[in-house]
Coordinates of C-alpha atoms in Angstrom, one line a residue:
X1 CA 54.1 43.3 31.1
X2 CA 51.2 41.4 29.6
X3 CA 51.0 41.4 25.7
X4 CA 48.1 43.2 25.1
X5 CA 49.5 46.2 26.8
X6 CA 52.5 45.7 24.9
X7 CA 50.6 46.3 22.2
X8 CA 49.2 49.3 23.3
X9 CA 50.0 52.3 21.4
X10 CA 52.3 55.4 22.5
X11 CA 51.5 57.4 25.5
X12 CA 49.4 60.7 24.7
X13 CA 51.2 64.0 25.0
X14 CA 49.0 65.8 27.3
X15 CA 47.4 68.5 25.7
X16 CA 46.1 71.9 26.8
X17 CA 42.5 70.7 27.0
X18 CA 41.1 68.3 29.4
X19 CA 40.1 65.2 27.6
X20 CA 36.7 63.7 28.0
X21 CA 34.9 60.7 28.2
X22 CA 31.9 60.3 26.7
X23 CA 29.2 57.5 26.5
X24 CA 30.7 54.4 29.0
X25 CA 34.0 56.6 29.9
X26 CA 35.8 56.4 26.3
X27 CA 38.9 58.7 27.0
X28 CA 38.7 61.6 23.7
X29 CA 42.6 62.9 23.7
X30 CA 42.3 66.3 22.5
X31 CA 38.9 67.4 22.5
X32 CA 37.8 70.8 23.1
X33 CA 37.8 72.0 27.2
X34 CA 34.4 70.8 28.4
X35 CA 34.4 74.4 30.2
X36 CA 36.3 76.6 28.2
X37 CA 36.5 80.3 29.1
X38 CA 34.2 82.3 26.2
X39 CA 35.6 85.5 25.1
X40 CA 38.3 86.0 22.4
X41 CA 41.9 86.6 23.0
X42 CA 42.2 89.8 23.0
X43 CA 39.1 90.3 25.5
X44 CA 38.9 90.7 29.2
X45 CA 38.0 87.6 29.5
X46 CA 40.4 85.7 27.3
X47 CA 43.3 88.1 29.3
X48 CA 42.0 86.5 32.5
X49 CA 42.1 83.0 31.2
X50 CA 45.3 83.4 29.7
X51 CA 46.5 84.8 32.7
X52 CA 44.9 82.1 34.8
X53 CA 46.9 79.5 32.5
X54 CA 50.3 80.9 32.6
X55 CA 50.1 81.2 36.8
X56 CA 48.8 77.4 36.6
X57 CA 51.7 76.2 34.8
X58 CA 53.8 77.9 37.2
X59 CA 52.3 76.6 40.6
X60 CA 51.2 73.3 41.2
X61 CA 47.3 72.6 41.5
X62 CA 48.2 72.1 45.5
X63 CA 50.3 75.0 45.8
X64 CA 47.8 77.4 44.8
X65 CA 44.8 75.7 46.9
X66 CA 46.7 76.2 50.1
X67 CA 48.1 79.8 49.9
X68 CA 44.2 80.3 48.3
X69 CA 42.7 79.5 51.8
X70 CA 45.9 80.6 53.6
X71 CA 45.8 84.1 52.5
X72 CA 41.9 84.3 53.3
X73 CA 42.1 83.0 56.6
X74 CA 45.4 85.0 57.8
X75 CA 43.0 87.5 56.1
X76 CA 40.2 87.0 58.2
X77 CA 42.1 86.1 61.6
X78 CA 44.1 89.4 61.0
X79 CA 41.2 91.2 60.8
X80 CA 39.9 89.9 64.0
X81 CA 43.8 90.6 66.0
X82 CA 43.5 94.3 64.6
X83 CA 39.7 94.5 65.7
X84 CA 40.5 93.2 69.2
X85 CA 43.8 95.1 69.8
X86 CA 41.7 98.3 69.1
X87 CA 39.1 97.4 71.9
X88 CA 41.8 96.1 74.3
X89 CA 42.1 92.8 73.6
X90 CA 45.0 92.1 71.6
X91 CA 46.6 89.7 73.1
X92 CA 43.4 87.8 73.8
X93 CA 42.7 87.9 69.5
X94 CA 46.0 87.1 68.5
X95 CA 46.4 84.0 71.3
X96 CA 43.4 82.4 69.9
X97 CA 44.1 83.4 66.2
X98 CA 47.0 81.6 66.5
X99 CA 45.6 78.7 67.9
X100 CA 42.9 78.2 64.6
X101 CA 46.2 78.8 62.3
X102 CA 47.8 75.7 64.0
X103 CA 45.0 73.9 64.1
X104 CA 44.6 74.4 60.1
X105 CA 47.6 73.3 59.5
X106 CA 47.8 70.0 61.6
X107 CA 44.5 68.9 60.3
X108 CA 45.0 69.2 56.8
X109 CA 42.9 72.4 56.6
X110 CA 45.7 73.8 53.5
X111 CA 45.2 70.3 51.6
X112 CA 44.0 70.0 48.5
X113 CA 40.4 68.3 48.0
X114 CA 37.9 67.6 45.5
X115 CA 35.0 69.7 46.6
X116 CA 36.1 71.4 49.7
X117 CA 32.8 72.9 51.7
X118 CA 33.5 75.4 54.5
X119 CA 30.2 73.9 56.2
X120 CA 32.6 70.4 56.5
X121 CA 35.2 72.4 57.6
X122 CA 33.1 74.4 60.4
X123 CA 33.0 71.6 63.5
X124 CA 37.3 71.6 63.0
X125 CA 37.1 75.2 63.4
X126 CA 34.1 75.3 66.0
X127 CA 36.4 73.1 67.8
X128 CA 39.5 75.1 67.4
X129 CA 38.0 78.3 68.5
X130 CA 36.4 77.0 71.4
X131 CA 39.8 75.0 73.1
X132 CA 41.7 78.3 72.2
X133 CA 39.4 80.3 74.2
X134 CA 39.1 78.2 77.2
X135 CA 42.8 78.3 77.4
X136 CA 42.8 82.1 77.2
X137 CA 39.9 82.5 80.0
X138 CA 41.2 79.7 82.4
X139 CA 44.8 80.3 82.5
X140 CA 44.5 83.7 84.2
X141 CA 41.8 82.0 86.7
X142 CA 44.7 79.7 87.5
X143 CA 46.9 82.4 87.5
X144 CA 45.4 85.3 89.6
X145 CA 43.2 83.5 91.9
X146 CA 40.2 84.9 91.6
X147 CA 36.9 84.8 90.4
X148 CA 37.5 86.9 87.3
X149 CA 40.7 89.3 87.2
X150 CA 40.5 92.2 84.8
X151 CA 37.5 90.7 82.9
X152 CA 39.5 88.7 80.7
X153 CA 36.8 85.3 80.8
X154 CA 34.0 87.8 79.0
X155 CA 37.1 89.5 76.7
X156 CA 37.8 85.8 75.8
X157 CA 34.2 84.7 74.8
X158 CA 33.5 87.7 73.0
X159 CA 36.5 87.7 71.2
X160 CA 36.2 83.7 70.6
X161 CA 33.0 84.7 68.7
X162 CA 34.5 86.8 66.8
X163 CA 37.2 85.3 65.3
X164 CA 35.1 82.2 64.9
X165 CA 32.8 84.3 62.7
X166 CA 35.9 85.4 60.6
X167 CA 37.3 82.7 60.3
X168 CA 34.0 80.9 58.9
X169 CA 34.2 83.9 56.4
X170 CA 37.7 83.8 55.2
X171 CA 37.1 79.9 54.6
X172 CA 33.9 80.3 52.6
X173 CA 35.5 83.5 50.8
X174 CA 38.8 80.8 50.1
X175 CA 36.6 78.4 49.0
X176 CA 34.6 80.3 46.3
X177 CA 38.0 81.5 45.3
X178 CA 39.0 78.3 44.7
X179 CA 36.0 77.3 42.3
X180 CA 35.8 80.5 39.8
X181 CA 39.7 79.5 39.7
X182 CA 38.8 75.8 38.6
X183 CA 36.2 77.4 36.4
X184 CA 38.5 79.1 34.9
X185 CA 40.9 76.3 34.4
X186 CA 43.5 77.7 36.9
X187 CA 44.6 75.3 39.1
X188 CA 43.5 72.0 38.1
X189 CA 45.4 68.9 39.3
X190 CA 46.9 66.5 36.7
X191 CA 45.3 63.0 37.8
X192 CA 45.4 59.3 37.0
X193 CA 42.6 56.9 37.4
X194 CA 43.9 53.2 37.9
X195 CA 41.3 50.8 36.8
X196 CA 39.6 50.7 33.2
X197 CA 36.8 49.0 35.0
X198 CA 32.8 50.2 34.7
X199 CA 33.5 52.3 37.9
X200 CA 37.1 53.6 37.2
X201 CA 35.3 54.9 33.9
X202 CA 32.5 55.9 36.2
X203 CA 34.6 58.0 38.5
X204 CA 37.1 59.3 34.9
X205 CA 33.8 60.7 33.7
X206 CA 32.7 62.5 36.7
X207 CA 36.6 64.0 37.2
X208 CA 35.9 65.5 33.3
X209 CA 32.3 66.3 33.4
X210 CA 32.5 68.3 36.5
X211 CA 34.4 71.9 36.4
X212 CA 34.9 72.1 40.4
X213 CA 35.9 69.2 40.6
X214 CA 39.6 70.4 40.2
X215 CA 40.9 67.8 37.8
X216 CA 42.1 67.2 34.3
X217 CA 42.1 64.0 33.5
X218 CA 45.3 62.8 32.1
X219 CA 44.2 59.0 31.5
X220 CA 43.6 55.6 32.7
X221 CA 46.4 52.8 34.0
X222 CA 45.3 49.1 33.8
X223 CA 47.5 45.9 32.9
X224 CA 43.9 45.2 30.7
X225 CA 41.6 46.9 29.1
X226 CA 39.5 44.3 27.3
X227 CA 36.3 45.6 28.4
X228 CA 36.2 48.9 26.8
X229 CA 38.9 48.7 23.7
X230 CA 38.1 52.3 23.4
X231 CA 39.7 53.6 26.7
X232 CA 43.5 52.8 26.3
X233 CA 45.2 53.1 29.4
X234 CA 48.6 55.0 29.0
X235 CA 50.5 52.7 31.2
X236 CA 50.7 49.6 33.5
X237 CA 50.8 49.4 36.9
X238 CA 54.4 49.0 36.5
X239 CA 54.9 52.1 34.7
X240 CA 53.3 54.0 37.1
X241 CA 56.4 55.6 38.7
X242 CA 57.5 56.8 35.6
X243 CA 53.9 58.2 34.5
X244 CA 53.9 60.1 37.6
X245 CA 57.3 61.9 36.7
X246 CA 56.5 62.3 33.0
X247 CA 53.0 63.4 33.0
X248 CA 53.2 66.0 36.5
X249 CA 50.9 64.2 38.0
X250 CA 49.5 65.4 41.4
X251 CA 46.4 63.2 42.0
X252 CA 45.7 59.3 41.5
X253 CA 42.5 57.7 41.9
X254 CA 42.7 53.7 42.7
X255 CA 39.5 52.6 41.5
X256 CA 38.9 48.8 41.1
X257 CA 40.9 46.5 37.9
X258 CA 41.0 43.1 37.0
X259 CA 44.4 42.4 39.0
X260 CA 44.6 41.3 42.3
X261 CA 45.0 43.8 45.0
X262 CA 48.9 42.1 46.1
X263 CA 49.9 43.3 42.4
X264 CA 49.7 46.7 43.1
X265 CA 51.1 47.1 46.5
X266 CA 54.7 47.0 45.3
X267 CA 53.9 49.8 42.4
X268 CA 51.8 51.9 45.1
X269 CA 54.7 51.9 47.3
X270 CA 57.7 52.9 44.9
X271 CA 55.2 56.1 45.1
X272 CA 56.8 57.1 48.4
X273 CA 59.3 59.6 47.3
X274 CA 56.4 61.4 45.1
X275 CA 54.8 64.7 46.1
X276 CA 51.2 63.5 44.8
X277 CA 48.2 62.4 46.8
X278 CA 46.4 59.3 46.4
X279 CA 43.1 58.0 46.7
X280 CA 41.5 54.8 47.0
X281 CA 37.5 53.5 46.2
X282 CA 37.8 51.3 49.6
X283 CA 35.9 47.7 49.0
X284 CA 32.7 47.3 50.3
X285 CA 32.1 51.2 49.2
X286 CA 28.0 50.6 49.8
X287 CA 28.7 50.0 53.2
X288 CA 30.8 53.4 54.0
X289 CA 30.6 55.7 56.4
X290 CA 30.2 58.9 54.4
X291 CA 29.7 61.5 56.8
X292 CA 33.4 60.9 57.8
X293 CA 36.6 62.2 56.0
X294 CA 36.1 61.0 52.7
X295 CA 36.1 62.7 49.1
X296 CA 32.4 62.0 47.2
X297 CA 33.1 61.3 43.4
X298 CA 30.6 60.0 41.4
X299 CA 28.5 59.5 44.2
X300 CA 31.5 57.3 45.3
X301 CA 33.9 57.8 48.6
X302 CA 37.4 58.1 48.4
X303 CA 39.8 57.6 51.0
X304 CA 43.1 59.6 51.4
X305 CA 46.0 57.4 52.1
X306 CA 48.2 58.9 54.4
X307 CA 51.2 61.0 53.2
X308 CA 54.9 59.9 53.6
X309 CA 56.4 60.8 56.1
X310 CA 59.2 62.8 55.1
X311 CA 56.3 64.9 53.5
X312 CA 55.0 66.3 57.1
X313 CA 55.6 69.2 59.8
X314 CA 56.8 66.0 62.0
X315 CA 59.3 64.5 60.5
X316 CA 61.8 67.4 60.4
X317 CA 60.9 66.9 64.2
X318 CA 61.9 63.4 64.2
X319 CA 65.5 64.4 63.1
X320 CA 65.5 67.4 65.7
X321 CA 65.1 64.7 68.3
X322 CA 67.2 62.5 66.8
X323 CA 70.3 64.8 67.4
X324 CA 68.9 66.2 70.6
X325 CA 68.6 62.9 72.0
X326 CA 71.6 60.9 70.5
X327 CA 73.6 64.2 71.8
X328 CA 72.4 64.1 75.3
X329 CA 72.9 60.2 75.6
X330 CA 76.2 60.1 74.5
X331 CA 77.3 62.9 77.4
X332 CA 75.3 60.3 79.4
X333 CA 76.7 57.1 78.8
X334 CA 80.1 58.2 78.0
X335 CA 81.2 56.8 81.4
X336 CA 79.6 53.5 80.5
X337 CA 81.5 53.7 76.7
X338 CA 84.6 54.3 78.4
X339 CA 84.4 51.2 80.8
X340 CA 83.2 48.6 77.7
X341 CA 86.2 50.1 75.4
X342 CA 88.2 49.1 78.0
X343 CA 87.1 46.0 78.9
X344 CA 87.0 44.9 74.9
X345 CA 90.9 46.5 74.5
X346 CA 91.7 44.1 77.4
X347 CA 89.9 41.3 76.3
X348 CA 90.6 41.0 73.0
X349 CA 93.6 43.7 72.1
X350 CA 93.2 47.4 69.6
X351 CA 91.1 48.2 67.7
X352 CA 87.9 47.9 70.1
X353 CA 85.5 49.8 67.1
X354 CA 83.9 47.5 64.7
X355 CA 83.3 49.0 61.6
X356 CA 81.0 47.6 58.9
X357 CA 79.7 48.8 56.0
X358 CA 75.5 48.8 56.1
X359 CA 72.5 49.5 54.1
X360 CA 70.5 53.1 55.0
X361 CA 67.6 55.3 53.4
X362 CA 67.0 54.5 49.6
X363 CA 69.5 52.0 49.4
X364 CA 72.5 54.5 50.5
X365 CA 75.4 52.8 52.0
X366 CA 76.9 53.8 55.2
X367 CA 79.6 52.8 58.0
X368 CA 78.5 51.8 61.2
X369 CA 80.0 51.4 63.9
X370 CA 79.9 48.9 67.1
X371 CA 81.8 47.8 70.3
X372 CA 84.0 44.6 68.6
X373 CA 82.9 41.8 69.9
X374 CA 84.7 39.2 67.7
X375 CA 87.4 39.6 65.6
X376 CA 86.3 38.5 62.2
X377 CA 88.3 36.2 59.8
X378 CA 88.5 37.6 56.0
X379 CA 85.2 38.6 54.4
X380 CA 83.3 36.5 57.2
X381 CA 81.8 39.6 58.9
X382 CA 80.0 40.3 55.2
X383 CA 78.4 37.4 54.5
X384 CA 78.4 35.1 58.3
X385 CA 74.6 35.2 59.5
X386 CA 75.2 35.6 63.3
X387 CA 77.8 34.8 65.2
X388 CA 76.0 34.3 68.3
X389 CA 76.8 30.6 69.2
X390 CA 80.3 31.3 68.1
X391 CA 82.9 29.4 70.4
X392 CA 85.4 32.5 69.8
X393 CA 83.5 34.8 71.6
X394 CA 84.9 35.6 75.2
X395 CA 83.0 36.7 78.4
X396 CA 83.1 40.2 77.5
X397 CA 81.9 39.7 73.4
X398 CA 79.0 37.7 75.0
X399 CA 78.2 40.6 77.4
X400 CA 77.6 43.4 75.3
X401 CA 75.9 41.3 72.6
X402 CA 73.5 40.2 74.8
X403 CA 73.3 43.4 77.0
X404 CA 73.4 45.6 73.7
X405 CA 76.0 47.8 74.5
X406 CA 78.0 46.6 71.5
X407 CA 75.0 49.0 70.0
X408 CA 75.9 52.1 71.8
X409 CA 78.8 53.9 69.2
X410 CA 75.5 53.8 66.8
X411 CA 74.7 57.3 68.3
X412 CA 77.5 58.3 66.5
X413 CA 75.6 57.2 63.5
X414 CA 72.3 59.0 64.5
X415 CA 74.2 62.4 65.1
X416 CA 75.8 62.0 61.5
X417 CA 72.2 61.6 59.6
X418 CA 73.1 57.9 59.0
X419 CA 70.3 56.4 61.0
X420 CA 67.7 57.1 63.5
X421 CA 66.7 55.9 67.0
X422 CA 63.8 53.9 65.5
X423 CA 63.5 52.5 62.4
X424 CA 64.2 49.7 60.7
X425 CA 67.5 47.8 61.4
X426 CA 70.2 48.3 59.0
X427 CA 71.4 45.3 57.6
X428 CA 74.5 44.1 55.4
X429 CA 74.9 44.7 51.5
X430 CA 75.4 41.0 50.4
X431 CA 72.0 40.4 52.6
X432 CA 69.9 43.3 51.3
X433 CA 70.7 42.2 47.4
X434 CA 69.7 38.5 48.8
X435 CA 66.7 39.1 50.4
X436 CA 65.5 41.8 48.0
X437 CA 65.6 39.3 45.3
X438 CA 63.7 36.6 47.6
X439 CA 61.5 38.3 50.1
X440 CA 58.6 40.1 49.0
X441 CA 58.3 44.0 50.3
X442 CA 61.9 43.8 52.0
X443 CA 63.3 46.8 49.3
X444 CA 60.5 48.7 50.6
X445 CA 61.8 49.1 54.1
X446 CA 64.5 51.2 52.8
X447 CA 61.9 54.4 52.5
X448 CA 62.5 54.8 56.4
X449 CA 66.4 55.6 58.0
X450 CA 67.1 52.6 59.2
X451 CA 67.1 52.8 62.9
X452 CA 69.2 51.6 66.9
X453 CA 65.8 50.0 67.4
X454 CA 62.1 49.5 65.7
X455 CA 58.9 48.2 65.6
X456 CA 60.0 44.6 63.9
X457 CA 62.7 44.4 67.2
X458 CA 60.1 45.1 70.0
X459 CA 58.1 42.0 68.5
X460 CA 60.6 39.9 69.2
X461 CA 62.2 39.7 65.5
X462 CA 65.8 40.0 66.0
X463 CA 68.6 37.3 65.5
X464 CA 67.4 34.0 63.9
X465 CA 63.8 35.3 63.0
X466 CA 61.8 35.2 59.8
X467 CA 62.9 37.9 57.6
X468 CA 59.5 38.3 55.9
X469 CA 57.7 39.0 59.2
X470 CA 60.9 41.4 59.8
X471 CA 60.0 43.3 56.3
X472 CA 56.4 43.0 57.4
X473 CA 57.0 44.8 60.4
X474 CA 59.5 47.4 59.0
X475 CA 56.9 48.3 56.2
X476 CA 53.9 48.5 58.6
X477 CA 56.0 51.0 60.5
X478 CA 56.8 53.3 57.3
X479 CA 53.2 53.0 56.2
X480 CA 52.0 54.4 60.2
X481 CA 54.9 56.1 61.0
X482 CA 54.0 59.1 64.0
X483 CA 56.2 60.5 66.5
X484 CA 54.2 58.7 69.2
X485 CA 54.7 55.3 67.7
X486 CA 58.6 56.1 67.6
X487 CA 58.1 57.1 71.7
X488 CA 56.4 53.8 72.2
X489 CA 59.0 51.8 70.4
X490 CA 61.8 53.5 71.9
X491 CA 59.7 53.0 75.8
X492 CA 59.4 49.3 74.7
X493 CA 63.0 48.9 73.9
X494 CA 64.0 50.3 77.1
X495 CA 61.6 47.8 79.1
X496 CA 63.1 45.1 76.9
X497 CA 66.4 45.8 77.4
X498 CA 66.1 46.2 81.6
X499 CA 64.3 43.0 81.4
X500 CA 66.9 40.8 79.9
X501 CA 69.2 41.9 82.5
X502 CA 67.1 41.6 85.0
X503 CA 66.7 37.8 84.5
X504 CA 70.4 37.7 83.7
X505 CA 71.3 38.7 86.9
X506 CA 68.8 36.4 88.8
X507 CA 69.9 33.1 86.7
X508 CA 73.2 34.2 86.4
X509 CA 73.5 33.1 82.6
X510 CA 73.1 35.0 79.7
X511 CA 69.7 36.2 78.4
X512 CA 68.3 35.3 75.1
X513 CA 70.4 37.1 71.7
X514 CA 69.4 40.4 70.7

């Protein structure tokens, strides 16, 4: 930490009020609420902002904004079911109700924003409404045959106008909600603003100034703050975990500071585990494409990073698959794990598992387990590299090494919550402590399970390859983690894997280490 935030003095409690900036952004701890709610305590009024306060403290600022448009649109949509079931079209209402619900919910319609605007919001639901109705009026063409059985195409339209109509309603009623709660101080997101910068003041004073914006501004986090002695950041980039935690902070701005852009990629990422959302000023901000999906602050966009993974409907899918798939392919290959147990318990006597103690999600150790393919001398199996040009190994070690199927009891692992089918590899205690001391961004791999395959092994990075481009690789993938990049991994492994053997069997050697 650089002395002149050493110097800095103690943290600011936070305090009921907002604090504000004034003149070039100077941060006033304590001041009186920009947007305080007239009316004395004992008044209607002050009953309704008190009231608004206590359910604040209780629910996060997020919380609230999505069962706020949740509860309008189930509103809305229910209105339209009960409309339609009443003129004979219930099923017709409640398919394509349905339909707008998921579609909410997969495209971020229950997130938190800034200054959410139902007329943004109307081409996702245009688009919704229109692909659930074509559905609802095509499948019974396909179905029946003819032209148009029981009327259902017209039903559909009809009812597709409808609901779209509603739903339009319920998001504009949400939305209004949502303001005279932020106007009323219920609700508001605890945020941080990193950078102490002309435009991270910039952006600070538009978060304070502006009572729908959704924010109380908690402070500033810069390793400097020369420019303005008057707005004292309350933390380093370093302590920014720990401000997070302390302060209940649910929003972070990353405007522009004087440190270079590498510095903060190592705080940024220890964020993984929090349940706060951050956004970034992107560089080059004059040349933006603003009509897209970014926030406007200050007459300034800011773009969402994506959230971790374990914070979406997906990943709890990942896992599902991982135990439907690791269960289905060990009925499959059990055959094939019965003839290489035998063949190593021939070769090379009991005790065919290997078991080895390995390095798994946030640094949690674990046992894994392989087909033996060399019996290890002492401590060698911790702290050997690769054993690949080993003279020890027999015809049957070098086999399933370079075949993989020394890999196959891992499926054990997966079906135990130890790993994953794709992620990044799991590697050795005495090498994680090594390379985490020496190679930048390898701790940051551990955020993912560690996986049978991933993206760092399908480029070829396996064996005697350069660990930094491994950790590359392995953060990349836990930074755009999706279900389909796990299918294309695991599709790549598999054309990898038939490969190798493939030109095994056509030179009759050995293919390259895996």
């Amino acid at each position: 930490m650089s002395e002149a935030v050493a110097r800095r003095p103690e943290p600011i409690e936070p305090q009921p009020a907002a604090p504000s900036i004034g003149g070039a952004g100077r941060v006033a701890a304590g001041s009186a609420p920009l947007h305080a709610v007239p009316g004395a305590p004992g008044s209607t009024v002050g009953r309704a902002a008190e009231s608004a306060r206590l359910l604040a403290e209780r629910v996060s600022a997020r919380t609230l904004f999505s069962w706020t448009v949740a509860v309008a649109e189930l509103t809305a949509l229910g209105a339209g079911v009960l409309a339609g079931s009443v003129l004979g079209a219930g099923w017709i209402a409640l398919c394509i109700a349905a339909a707008i619900v998921v579609r909410t919910t997969m495209t971020g319609g229950l997130d938190w924003r800034f200054h959410p605007s139902a007329l943004d919001d109307f081409p996702t639901i245009l688009r919704s409404t229109a692909g659930a109705t074509l559905l609802v009026a095509v499948v019974p063409l396909l179905v029946h045959g003819s032209a148009d059985p029981f009327g259902y195409v017209d039903d559909a339209v009809l009812t597709g106008a409808v609901l779209l109509v509603l739903a339009t309603t319920g998001r504009f009623a949400a939305y209004a909600t949502v303001r005279r709660q932020r106007r009323h101080r219920c609700g508001l997101a605890r945020a941080l603003v990193i950078g102490t910068g002309r435009t991270g003041r910039r952006i600070g004073d538009a978060l304070t100034t502006d009572p729908t914006g959704g924010v109380e501004l908690v402070g500033f986090v810069d390793d400097e703050f020369d420019e303005a002695p008057s707005v004292v950041p309350i933390g380093s980039l370093a302590d920014l975990p720990d401000l997070i935690v302390r302060e209940r902070i649910d929003v972070i701005v990353v405007a522009y500071w004087r440190g270079s852009c590498a510095a903060a990629v190592d705080p940024m990422r220890l964020l993984h585990g929090q349940r706060c959302e951050v956004y970034v000023l992107p560089r080059f901000h004059e040349l933006h494409d603003r009509a897209g999906d970014s926030e406007i602050v200050a007459d300034l966009p800011l773009d969402r990073l994506r959230r971790p993974a374990f914070r979406r409907l997906s990943w709890r899918v990942k896992r599902a698959l991982d135990i439907l798939l690791a269960s289905v392919g060990l009925v499959l290959v059990a055959p094939v794990l019965g003839i290489v147990a035998l063949a190593v318990r021939l070769e090379s006597g009991p005790g065919v598992i290997f078991r080895q103690e390995r390095i798994g999600l946030r640094g949690r150790p674990f046992t894994l387990y392989k087909f033996r393919s060399l019996t290890p001398v002492g401590d060698e199996g911790e702290v050997r590299w690769n054993i690949d040009q080993d003279a020890r190994l027999r015809p049957v070690g070098k086999f399933i090494r370079t075949s993989a199927l020394d890999e196959l009891p891992q499926l054990v692992n997966i079906l135990r919550g130890d790993m994953s089918l794709v992620g990044p590899r799991p590697e050795r205690p005495h090498f994680v402590e090594e390379f985490s001391r020496t190679v930048p961004g390898y701790p940051h791999r551990h955020r993912m399970p560690v996986g049978l395959t991933g993206l760092a092994v399908v480029r070829g990075l396996h064996g005697d390859t350069s660990i930094p481009d491994r950790a590359h690789y392995d953060n990349l993938y836990a930074e755009s983690w999706s279900l389909w990049l796990d299918v294309k991994i695991v599709l790549r492994t598999a054309g990898q894997v038939l490969g190798k053997m493939r030109t095994r069997s056509r030179s009759g050697r050995p293919g390259p280490p895996s």
